[in-house]
Short mmCIF file of C-alpha atoms in Angstrom, two decimals:
data_model
loop_
_atom_site.label_atom_id
_atom_site.label_comp_id
_atom_site.label_asym_id
_atom_site.label_seq_id
_atom_site.Cartn_x
_atom_site.Cartn_y
_atom_site.Cartn_z
CA MET A 1 9.73 2.79 17.02
CA ASN A 2 13.46 2.17 17.00
CA THR A 3 13.84 3.81 13.63
CA PRO A 4 17.33 4.40 12.25
CA ALA A 5 18.23 8.07 12.09
CA VAL A 6 17.52 8.64 8.42
CA PRO A 7 16.09 11.67 6.66
CA GLY A 8 12.33 11.43 6.44
CA PRO A 9 9.81 13.21 4.24
CA GLY A 10 9.46 16.95 4.38
CA PRO A 11 7.02 18.79 6.63
CA ARG A 12 4.24 18.80 4.08
CA ALA A 13 4.56 15.05 3.53
CA ARG A 14 4.48 14.43 7.27
CA GLY A 15 1.45 16.66 7.55
CA ARG A 16 -0.23 14.72 4.80
CA ARG A 17 0.29 11.46 6.66
CA SER A 18 -0.97 12.92 9.93
CA ALA A 19 -4.03 14.26 8.12
CA LEU A 20 -4.81 10.85 6.63
CA LEU A 21 -6.79 9.56 9.57
CA THR A 22 -8.97 12.66 9.58
CA ALA A 23 -9.44 12.39 5.84
CA LEU A 24 -10.57 8.78 6.16
CA VAL A 25 -14.05 9.89 7.05
CA ALA A 26 -14.31 12.33 4.14
CA VAL A 27 -14.98 9.70 1.50
CA ALA A 28 -18.62 9.14 0.68
CA VAL A 29 -18.35 8.29 -2.98
CA ALA A 30 -20.33 5.22 -3.96
CA GLY A 31 -20.13 3.53 -7.36
CA THR A 32 -21.17 0.56 -9.40
CA LEU A 33 -18.78 -2.27 -10.11
CA GLY A 34 -16.43 -2.10 -13.02
CA THR A 35 -12.84 -1.80 -14.14
CA ALA A 36 -10.72 1.19 -15.04
CA PRO A 37 -9.14 0.94 -18.48
CA ALA A 38 -6.43 3.44 -19.24
CA THR A 39 -7.83 6.20 -21.42
CA PRO A 40 -6.07 8.69 -23.66
CA ALA A 41 -4.50 11.40 -21.55
CA ASP A 42 -5.84 14.93 -21.72
CA PRO A 43 -4.31 16.51 -24.84
CA SER A 44 -3.94 19.87 -23.10
CA ARG A 45 -0.34 20.76 -22.34
CA PRO A 46 0.97 20.68 -18.78
CA THR A 47 1.40 24.09 -17.18
CA ALA A 48 4.77 25.28 -15.87
CA ALA A 49 4.77 25.46 -12.08
CA PRO A 50 7.27 26.10 -9.27
CA CYS A 51 9.24 23.06 -8.18
CA PRO A 52 9.06 22.15 -4.50
CA GLY A 53 11.98 22.50 -2.12
CA HIS A 54 15.50 22.37 -3.47
CA LEU A 55 14.31 21.11 -6.87
CA GLU A 56 13.50 24.69 -7.81
CA GLU A 57 17.19 25.17 -8.53
CA LYS A 58 17.71 22.05 -10.65
CA ALA A 59 14.51 21.09 -12.51
CA ASP A 60 11.55 22.36 -14.47
CA CYS A 61 8.17 21.36 -13.05
CA TYR A 62 4.71 21.15 -14.56
CA THR A 63 1.24 20.48 -13.22
CA GLY A 64 -2.18 19.77 -14.65
CA ARG A 65 -5.26 17.63 -14.51
CA ASP A 66 -5.91 14.75 -16.89
CA ALA A 67 -9.10 13.85 -18.73
CA ASN A 68 -10.29 11.68 -15.82
CA GLY A 69 -9.88 14.46 -13.27
CA ALA A 70 -6.64 13.23 -11.72
CA TYR A 71 -4.08 15.89 -10.81
CA TYR A 72 -0.50 15.32 -11.84
CA THR A 73 2.96 16.82 -11.36
CA MET A 74 5.99 16.38 -13.61
CA ALA A 75 9.63 17.26 -13.06
CA VAL A 76 12.40 17.30 -15.66
CA PRO A 77 15.88 17.95 -14.27
CA GLU A 78 18.19 20.31 -16.10
CA ASP A 79 20.72 17.50 -16.34
CA TRP A 80 18.15 14.90 -17.41
CA ASN A 81 19.57 11.41 -17.96
CA GLY A 82 16.79 10.64 -20.47
CA SER A 83 14.88 8.20 -18.24
CA LEU A 84 11.58 8.58 -16.39
CA VAL A 85 10.20 7.41 -13.05
CA VAL A 86 6.40 7.03 -12.93
CA HIS A 87 5.33 7.13 -9.30
CA ALA A 88 2.29 5.40 -7.75
CA HIS A 89 1.50 6.86 -4.34
CA GLY A 90 0.23 4.95 -1.34
CA GLY A 91 -2.77 5.27 0.88
CA PRO A 92 -5.36 5.00 -0.41
CA ASP A 93 -5.87 8.71 0.17
CA PHE A 94 -9.44 9.71 0.84
CA SER A 95 -9.12 13.31 -0.23
CA TYR A 96 -6.82 15.05 -2.67
CA ASP A 97 -6.26 18.33 -4.44
CA GLU A 98 -3.79 19.95 -6.80
CA SER A 99 -1.06 19.96 -4.13
CA THR A 100 -1.12 16.20 -3.63
CA THR A 101 1.31 15.22 -6.37
CA THR A 102 3.64 18.13 -5.73
CA GLU A 103 4.00 16.89 -2.16
CA ASP A 104 4.78 13.44 -3.56
CA LEU A 105 7.48 14.95 -5.78
CA GLU A 106 9.08 16.71 -2.82
CA ARG A 107 9.09 13.46 -0.88
CA TRP A 108 10.71 11.51 -3.73
CA ALA A 109 13.03 14.32 -4.87
CA VAL A 110 16.04 11.99 -4.65
CA MET A 111 14.96 10.45 -7.95
CA VAL A 112 15.17 13.83 -9.68
CA ASP A 113 18.46 14.47 -7.88
CA GLU A 114 19.70 11.30 -9.56
CA GLY A 115 18.85 12.72 -12.99
CA TYR A 116 15.50 11.06 -13.65
CA ALA A 117 12.40 12.85 -14.82
CA TRP A 118 9.47 12.17 -12.52
CA VAL A 119 5.71 12.11 -12.87
CA GLY A 120 2.97 11.18 -10.44
CA SER A 121 -0.83 11.08 -10.44
CA SER A 122 -3.20 11.85 -7.57
CA TYR A 123 -5.64 9.29 -9.10
CA ARG A 124 -9.04 10.43 -10.23
CA ARG A 125 -10.83 10.02 -6.90
CA GLY A 126 -10.18 9.20 -3.29
CA GLY A 127 -10.84 5.81 -1.77
CA TYR A 128 -10.01 2.26 -2.72
CA GLY A 129 -9.48 1.05 -6.28
CA VAL A 130 -6.22 -0.57 -7.39
CA ARG A 131 -7.05 -0.98 -11.08
CA MET A 132 -8.34 2.58 -11.20
CA ALA A 133 -5.09 3.86 -9.70
CA ALA A 134 -3.04 1.70 -12.06
CA ALA A 135 -4.94 3.10 -15.04
CA ASP A 136 -4.37 6.67 -13.86
CA THR A 137 -0.68 5.89 -13.39
CA GLU A 138 -0.49 4.64 -16.97
CA ASN A 139 -2.41 7.69 -18.18
CA VAL A 140 0.08 10.09 -16.64
CA ARG A 141 2.96 8.21 -18.28
CA ARG A 142 1.27 8.70 -21.65
CA LEU A 143 0.75 12.37 -20.90
CA PHE A 144 4.46 12.79 -20.16
CA VAL A 145 5.36 11.07 -23.44
CA SER A 146 2.98 13.30 -25.38
CA ARG A 147 4.70 16.38 -23.94
CA PHE A 148 8.37 15.38 -23.76
CA GLY A 149 8.72 12.41 -26.09
CA HIS A 150 9.54 8.81 -25.33
CA PRO A 151 12.16 8.41 -22.55
CA ASP A 152 15.15 6.14 -22.96
CA ARG A 153 13.88 4.02 -20.08
CA THR A 154 10.72 4.20 -17.96
CA TYR A 155 10.48 2.79 -14.44
CA LEU A 156 7.48 2.34 -12.18
CA HIS A 157 7.85 3.08 -8.50
CA GLY A 158 5.26 2.39 -5.82
CA GLN A 159 5.44 2.49 -2.02
CA SER A 160 3.00 0.95 0.46
CA TRP A 161 -0.43 0.61 -1.19
CA GLY A 162 1.23 2.24 -4.19
CA GLY A 163 3.32 -0.93 -4.43
CA ASN A 164 0.10 -2.85 -5.06
CA VAL A 165 -0.85 -0.23 -7.66
CA ALA A 166 2.54 -0.31 -9.40
CA ALA A 167 2.63 -4.12 -9.40
CA LYS A 168 -0.85 -4.19 -10.92
CA ALA A 169 0.18 -1.60 -13.53
CA ALA A 170 3.21 -3.72 -14.39
CA GLU A 171 1.05 -6.79 -14.96
CA THR A 172 -1.60 -4.86 -16.89
CA TYR A 173 0.50 -2.52 -19.04
CA GLY A 174 4.09 -3.73 -18.64
CA GLY A 175 3.89 -6.11 -21.57
CA LYS A 176 3.23 -3.27 -24.01
CA ARG A 177 6.32 -2.49 -26.05
CA GLY A 178 7.98 0.68 -24.86
CA ALA A 179 5.76 1.24 -21.84
CA TYR A 180 7.95 0.26 -18.89
CA ASP A 181 11.42 -1.18 -18.45
CA GLY A 182 11.41 -2.06 -14.76
CA VAL A 183 9.58 -1.72 -11.45
CA LEU A 184 10.75 -0.64 -7.99
CA LEU A 185 8.41 -1.60 -5.12
CA THR A 186 9.25 -0.22 -1.67
CA ASN A 187 7.48 -1.42 1.49
CA GLY A 188 4.85 -2.68 -0.91
CA PHE A 189 1.42 -4.03 -0.01
CA LEU A 190 1.92 -7.08 -2.22
CA ALA A 191 -0.42 -9.73 -0.84
CA GLY A 192 -3.43 -8.08 -2.51
CA GLY A 193 -6.69 -6.96 -1.00
CA SER A 194 -8.48 -10.29 -0.62
CA ARG A 195 -5.89 -11.51 1.94
CA GLY A 196 -3.79 -8.48 2.81
CA TYR A 197 -6.53 -6.89 4.92
CA ASP A 198 -7.25 -9.98 7.00
CA THR A 199 -5.05 -8.58 9.77
CA ARG A 200 -7.34 -5.58 10.08
CA VAL A 201 -10.46 -7.73 9.89
CA ASP A 202 -9.08 -9.85 12.71
CA LEU A 203 -8.21 -6.72 14.68
CA ARG A 204 -11.73 -5.37 14.25
CA THR A 205 -13.34 -8.54 15.60
CA VAL A 206 -10.80 -9.31 18.34
CA TYR A 207 -10.94 -5.71 19.52
CA GLN A 208 -14.71 -5.84 19.85
CA TYR A 209 -14.55 -9.13 21.76
CA TYR A 210 -12.36 -7.55 24.43
CA CYS A 211 -13.52 -3.94 24.39
CA ARG A 212 -17.22 -4.11 23.48
CA ASN A 213 -17.32 -0.38 22.85
CA LEU A 214 -17.35 -0.13 19.04
CA PRO A 215 -20.32 -0.30 19.15
CA ARG A 216 -21.25 -0.13 22.81
CA PRO A 217 -24.09 -2.43 23.96
CA THR A 218 -26.32 0.63 24.23
CA GLU A 219 -25.67 1.69 20.62
CA PRO A 220 -27.17 0.28 17.41
CA GLN A 221 -25.45 -2.98 16.52
CA TYR A 222 -23.99 -3.77 13.09
CA PRO A 223 -21.87 -6.52 11.51
CA LEU A 224 -18.21 -5.94 12.23
CA TRP A 225 -17.20 -6.75 8.66
CA GLN A 226 -18.54 -3.31 7.78
CA GLY A 227 -15.74 -1.68 9.75
CA LEU A 228 -18.22 1.06 10.56
CA PRO A 229 -21.71 1.52 9.11
CA ALA A 230 -21.86 3.54 5.92
CA ASP A 231 -23.71 6.35 7.67
CA SER A 232 -21.73 6.35 10.90
CA PRO A 233 -20.87 9.89 12.08
CA MET A 234 -17.88 8.67 14.08
CA THR A 235 -14.59 10.48 13.58
CA PRO A 236 -11.09 9.04 13.77
CA ASP A 237 -10.56 10.88 17.05
CA GLU A 238 -13.64 9.20 18.50
CA VAL A 239 -12.49 5.76 17.40
CA HIS A 240 -9.11 6.44 18.95
CA GLY A 241 -10.77 7.61 22.14
CA ARG A 242 -12.51 4.27 22.47
CA LEU A 243 -9.24 2.45 21.87
CA GLN A 244 -7.68 4.49 24.67
CA GLU A 245 -10.66 3.81 26.92
CA CYS A 246 -10.28 0.06 26.47
CA THR A 247 -6.49 -0.36 26.35
CA GLY A 248 -4.88 2.79 27.72
CA ILE A 249 -2.75 2.84 24.55
CA ASP A 250 -1.76 6.50 25.10
CA SER A 251 -1.04 6.10 28.82
CA ASP A 252 2.19 5.13 30.49
CA PRO A 253 2.01 1.46 31.44
CA ALA A 254 2.11 2.38 35.11
CA ASP A 255 -1.00 4.49 34.65
CA ARG A 256 -3.10 1.83 32.94
CA ALA A 257 -5.76 -0.06 34.81
CA ALA A 258 -5.11 -3.79 35.10
CA ARG A 259 -8.05 -4.47 32.79
CA GLN A 260 -6.71 -2.06 30.18
CA GLN A 261 -3.28 -3.70 30.23
CA ARG A 262 -4.72 -7.18 29.89
CA ASN A 263 -6.95 -6.07 27.01
CA LEU A 264 -3.96 -4.50 25.30
CA ASP A 265 -1.78 -7.55 25.84
CA ASP A 266 -4.42 -9.89 24.46
CA ILE A 267 -5.20 -7.76 21.40
CA LEU A 268 -1.53 -7.41 20.49
CA ALA A 269 -0.76 -11.09 21.03
CA VAL A 270 -3.71 -12.37 19.05
CA THR A 271 -3.50 -9.95 16.12
CA ARG A 272 0.33 -9.82 15.98
CA VAL A 273 0.18 -6.07 15.50
CA PRO A 274 2.98 -4.01 17.09
CA GLU A 275 1.89 -1.74 19.93
CA HIS A 276 3.30 1.39 18.28
CA SER A 277 1.17 0.88 15.17
CA LEU A 278 -2.00 -0.46 16.81
CA ALA A 279 -3.78 2.90 16.63
CA THR A 280 -3.06 3.22 12.89
CA HIS A 281 -4.22 -0.32 12.15
CA MET A 282 -7.37 0.34 14.16
CA GLN A 283 -8.22 3.39 12.05
CA TYR A 284 -7.86 1.39 8.87
CA ALA A 285 -9.85 -1.48 10.37
CA ALA A 286 -12.72 0.95 10.86
CA PHE A 287 -12.55 3.45 8.00
CA LEU A 288 -10.73 1.69 5.14
CA VAL A 289 -12.82 -1.44 5.62
CA ARG A 290 -15.93 0.74 5.55
CA ASP A 291 -14.78 2.33 2.30
CA ILE A 292 -14.19 -1.04 0.66
CA VAL A 293 -17.47 -2.56 1.82
CA SER A 294 -19.91 0.34 1.72
CA HIS A 295 -18.53 2.62 -0.98
CA ARG A 296 -16.80 0.22 -3.39
CA LEU A 297 -18.71 -3.06 -3.07
CA ASP A 298 -22.24 -1.72 -2.60
CA GLY A 299 -22.48 -3.06 0.96
CA ARG A 300 -21.35 -6.60 0.14
CA ASN A 301 -18.87 -8.32 2.43
CA PRO A 302 -15.59 -9.58 0.90
CA PHE A 303 -14.13 -10.71 4.25
CA GLY A 304 -14.54 -13.81 6.40
CA ASN A 305 -13.04 -15.40 9.49
CA ARG A 306 -14.87 -18.70 9.80
CA GLY A 307 -12.41 -21.52 10.39
CA VAL A 308 -9.78 -19.21 11.84
CA ARG A 309 -8.45 -20.20 15.24
CA TYR A 310 -7.13 -17.32 17.29
CA ASP A 311 -4.42 -17.92 19.87
CA GLY A 312 -1.99 -16.08 22.10
CA SER A 313 -4.55 -14.71 24.57
CA HIS A 314 -4.94 -15.49 28.26
CA ASP A 315 -7.99 -17.63 27.36
CA ASP A 316 -8.02 -18.81 23.75
CA LYS A 317 -10.98 -21.10 24.28
CA ALA A 318 -13.24 -18.28 25.41
CA LEU A 319 -11.96 -16.00 22.66
CA ASN A 320 -12.70 -18.48 19.88
CA ALA A 321 -16.11 -19.23 21.31
CA GLY A 322 -17.07 -15.60 21.71
CA VAL A 323 -15.51 -13.70 18.81
CA ALA A 324 -17.84 -12.65 16.00
CA ARG A 325 -17.78 -14.97 12.98
CA PHE A 326 -18.85 -14.26 9.42
CA SER A 327 -18.37 -15.47 5.85
CA ALA A 328 -17.55 -13.52 2.72
CA ASP A 329 -20.02 -12.90 -0.06
CA PRO A 330 -18.41 -14.82 -2.96
CA THR A 331 -19.11 -12.07 -5.50
CA ALA A 332 -17.69 -9.39 -3.22
CA ARG A 333 -14.55 -11.41 -2.59
CA ARG A 334 -14.19 -12.03 -6.33
CA ASP A 335 -14.51 -8.33 -7.11
CA LEU A 336 -11.96 -7.32 -4.49
CA SER A 337 -9.61 -10.04 -5.70
CA TYR A 338 -9.98 -9.02 -9.35
CA ASP A 339 -9.31 -5.41 -8.49
CA SER A 340 -6.25 -5.87 -6.29
CA ASP A 341 -4.75 -9.36 -6.22
CA LEU A 342 -1.67 -10.08 -8.30
CA THR A 343 -1.10 -12.98 -10.68
CA GLY A 344 2.70 -12.83 -10.56
CA ARG A 345 2.96 -12.67 -14.34
CA ILE A 346 5.53 -9.88 -14.35
CA PRO A 347 6.95 -9.29 -17.84
CA LEU A 348 9.90 -7.10 -16.80
CA PRO A 349 12.48 -6.72 -14.00
CA VAL A 350 11.00 -6.06 -10.56
CA LEU A 351 13.14 -5.03 -7.59
CA THR A 352 11.63 -4.79 -4.11
CA LEU A 353 12.97 -3.05 -1.00
CA HIS A 354 11.26 -3.65 2.34
CA ALA A 355 11.99 -2.75 5.95
CA ILE A 356 12.16 -5.93 8.01
CA ASP A 357 10.31 -4.29 10.90
CA ASP A 358 7.78 -2.37 8.82
CA PRO A 359 4.96 -1.90 11.35
CA GLN A 360 2.15 -1.32 8.83
CA VAL A 361 2.82 -3.48 5.76
CA PHE A 362 4.46 -6.49 7.33
CA VAL A 363 7.55 -7.81 5.58
CA GLU A 364 5.72 -11.14 5.07
CA HIS A 365 3.93 -9.44 2.17
CA GLU A 366 7.19 -10.06 0.31
CA ALA A 367 6.89 -13.80 0.97
CA ALA A 368 3.40 -13.73 -0.51
CA TYR A 369 4.69 -11.89 -3.58
CA ARG A 370 7.63 -14.25 -3.98
CA ALA A 371 5.30 -17.27 -3.86
CA THR A 372 2.95 -15.58 -6.33
CA VAL A 373 5.73 -14.85 -8.81
CA GLN A 374 7.22 -18.33 -8.40
CA ALA A 375 3.85 -19.97 -9.11
CA ALA A 376 3.59 -17.91 -12.28
CA GLY A 377 7.03 -19.08 -13.41
CA ARG A 378 8.52 -15.56 -13.42
CA SER A 379 11.12 -15.79 -10.65
CA GLU A 380 13.84 -14.71 -13.07
CA ASN A 381 12.23 -11.26 -13.10
CA LEU A 382 12.25 -10.70 -9.32
CA VAL A 383 14.92 -9.57 -6.86
CA GLN A 384 13.93 -8.84 -3.25
CA THR A 385 16.01 -6.83 -0.78
CA PHE A 386 15.47 -6.09 2.91
CA THR A 387 16.72 -3.53 5.38
CA ARG A 388 17.07 -3.40 9.16
CA GLU A 389 14.68 -0.46 9.42
CA SER A 390 11.43 -0.09 11.30
CA ASP A 391 9.65 2.68 9.45
CA HIS A 392 6.93 2.30 6.86
CA SER A 393 6.53 5.66 5.20
CA ALA A 394 10.17 6.50 4.50
CA LEU A 395 13.33 4.47 4.04
CA SER A 396 16.88 5.76 3.71
CA ILE A 397 17.37 8.21 0.84
CA ALA A 398 20.58 6.43 -0.12
CA GLU A 399 18.69 3.14 -0.38
CA TYR A 400 16.11 4.60 -2.77
CA ALA A 401 18.83 6.03 -5.02
CA ASN A 402 20.84 2.82 -4.90
CA SER A 403 17.83 0.62 -5.64
CA LEU A 404 16.82 2.72 -8.63
CA ALA A 405 20.38 2.59 -9.98
CA ALA A 406 20.48 -1.21 -9.56
CA LEU A 407 17.16 -1.55 -11.41
CA ASP A 408 18.40 0.71 -14.19
CA THR A 409 21.59 -1.33 -14.64
CA TRP A 410 19.56 -4.56 -14.70
CA ALA A 411 17.19 -3.20 -17.34
CA ARG A 412 20.00 -1.83 -19.49
CA THR A 413 22.43 -4.76 -19.32
CA GLY A 414 20.27 -7.77 -18.52
CA ARG A 415 22.58 -8.63 -15.60
CA LYS A 416 20.39 -9.49 -12.65
CA PRO A 417 21.61 -8.03 -9.35
CA THR A 418 21.68 -9.89 -6.05
CA PRO A 419 20.81 -8.69 -2.55
CA THR A 420 24.53 -8.79 -1.76
CA SER A 421 25.56 -6.70 -4.77
CA ILE A 422 22.85 -4.14 -4.00
CA ALA A 423 23.96 -3.93 -0.36
CA ARG A 424 27.53 -3.41 -1.48
CA SER A 425 26.74 -0.62 -3.94
CA CYS A 426 24.63 1.36 -1.46
CA HIS A 427 27.55 2.96 0.34
CA ALA A 428 28.50 5.13 -2.63
CA PHE A 429 25.01 6.62 -2.60
CA ASP A 430 25.18 7.12 1.15
CA THR A 431 28.26 9.27 0.57
CA THR A 432 26.25 11.45 -1.82
CA HIS A 433 22.81 11.52 -0.21
CA GLY A 434 23.23 10.34 3.36
CA GLY A 435 20.67 8.39 5.31
CA GLY A 436 22.71 5.25 5.81
CA CYS A 437 22.56 1.76 4.35
CA PHE A 438 20.84 -0.93 6.39
CA HIS A 439 20.63 -3.86 3.97
CA ASP A 440 20.49 -7.42 5.30
CA PRO A 441 21.30 -9.61 2.26
CA ALA A 442 20.77 -12.86 4.20
CA PHE A 443 17.26 -12.08 5.39
CA ARG A 444 14.31 -14.08 4.02
CA PRO A 445 10.78 -13.37 5.27
CA ALA A 446 8.71 -16.12 6.81
CA PRO A 447 5.56 -17.25 4.99
CA PHE A 448 2.65 -14.82 4.97
CA ALA A 449 0.56 -17.20 7.09
CA THR A 450 3.00 -16.87 10.00
CA GLN A 451 1.96 -13.22 10.38
CA VAL A 452 -1.55 -13.06 8.93
CA ARG A 453 -3.87 -15.90 9.90
CA PRO A 454 -4.92 -17.77 6.76
CA ARG A 455 -8.52 -18.49 5.94
CA PRO A 456 -9.45 -22.02 4.82
CA GLY A 457 -7.87 -22.61 1.44
CA GLY A 458 -5.74 -19.48 1.79
CA LEU A 459 -2.28 -21.00 1.86
CA HIS A 460 -1.74 -21.27 -1.88
CA TRP A 461 -0.51 -18.43 -4.08
CA PRO A 462 -1.37 -16.63 -6.24
CA ALA A 463 -4.61 -15.52 -4.63
CA MET A 464 -5.87 -14.90 -8.17
CA SER A 465 -4.43 -16.93 -11.02
CA ALA A 466 -4.00 -15.56 -14.51
CA ALA A 467 -6.73 -17.95 -15.66
CA GLN A 468 -9.12 -16.62 -13.03
CA GLU A 469 -8.30 -13.06 -13.99
CA GLN A 470 -9.07 -13.81 -17.61
CA GLU A 471 -12.29 -15.63 -16.73
CA TRP A 472 -13.48 -12.90 -14.38
CA SER A 473 -12.67 -10.16 -16.85
CA ARG A 474 -15.49 -11.49 -19.05
CA ILE A 475 -18.07 -10.83 -16.32
CA GLU A 476 -19.90 -7.59 -16.89
CA GLY A 477 -19.28 -5.09 -14.10
CA VAL A 478 -16.62 -7.15 -12.36
CA GLY A 479 -14.25 -5.45 -9.95
CA ILE A 480 -14.43 -2.00 -8.38
CA ALA A 481 -15.69 1.04 -10.22
CA PRO A 482 -13.17 3.72 -11.22
#
């Protein structure tokens, strides 16, 4: 990737990301359908703990585990400005322990450096579940209030899948008086689960058309919408090995066989996935899809690709005739939509920051979110900003600090910022924190359908209306179990 030279996360955060693909296979937790209401936080007091990294010299930190089993970490700077950031982490992670949230704090230490208290939850279990994660995020906010009192202002922050979680928390709990005052979403997965994962579903099917090695013809066959079978013993390394076998992804182009290069070219062209992130997308197409289908939806299929025409290959006619086709189970699609899709009914200021060349959560997610918010009549509550960066997991430290300051000013004064004003104010934070400022105030993302192939009827937003959400909420067991 041509990533700007900006400070990234610390070694433990990088290690956590590199361990994600291995951890993908660790989840084997099945559940019945349901929702995850926020519950009273554990009344036990947080325990004082060492702060990570340089925060040890400027903050007091606390750790604990809430009544639902989620670990949490809190930080209160010595020079506290009175406001709180409630962090929703990305993933979804498939394993976690008491170090998870402390690593998150170290990664987002700039917010404490800026004078904000900080709290983050590990969530109560690994695996997929947006409403569950939103409920655990709300629970940890309540736990902070019970220990330290009500902050002057409280802001939600979510990155990547955590952006989906934070946006859902804002819609679910943001209307409560005194809960939250604003939301910062960075590189957020904002199209929701019922459409946002179609890229990986397409990758799974297109890959098998060309490579025919996951499964091989000599191995037991299974529907590709499973990602992998629930009981598959395959590891991430083995999946990657088959990707290398078919495409030579790890080899220098000069060392690839002609067939490997053509397979790679066709897969990239048809799926619109960048080469440098193909391996990551492939892991999610196998293991995250398996988690959603087998562990969260009791084996029901929420995905479909009938009616989708694939193009960009050396032989589109053969591809469309030969690629596997399947339709979603309506109840499974409903449950995934209820759990993760957004209605756009945001009751408070929301500021987004997204790398234009984000290789994992494409910037077109922001177009989907904009259309969703517009359809809900809440455009006055949304400002979107974009940067000329090409990383997903970490943006410039100065940009995080600047964006949080812009959100805070908006919430306190009611004066809505603009992409231009935010770009202009970033340079002062770059002087303090470094990392650079890469804002592009003129950029507007293309529609979601230009990057992710729409399914029939999938061009309108929101993917789940407020009326649908209300109707579905009356169905016993709807959604994904906490």
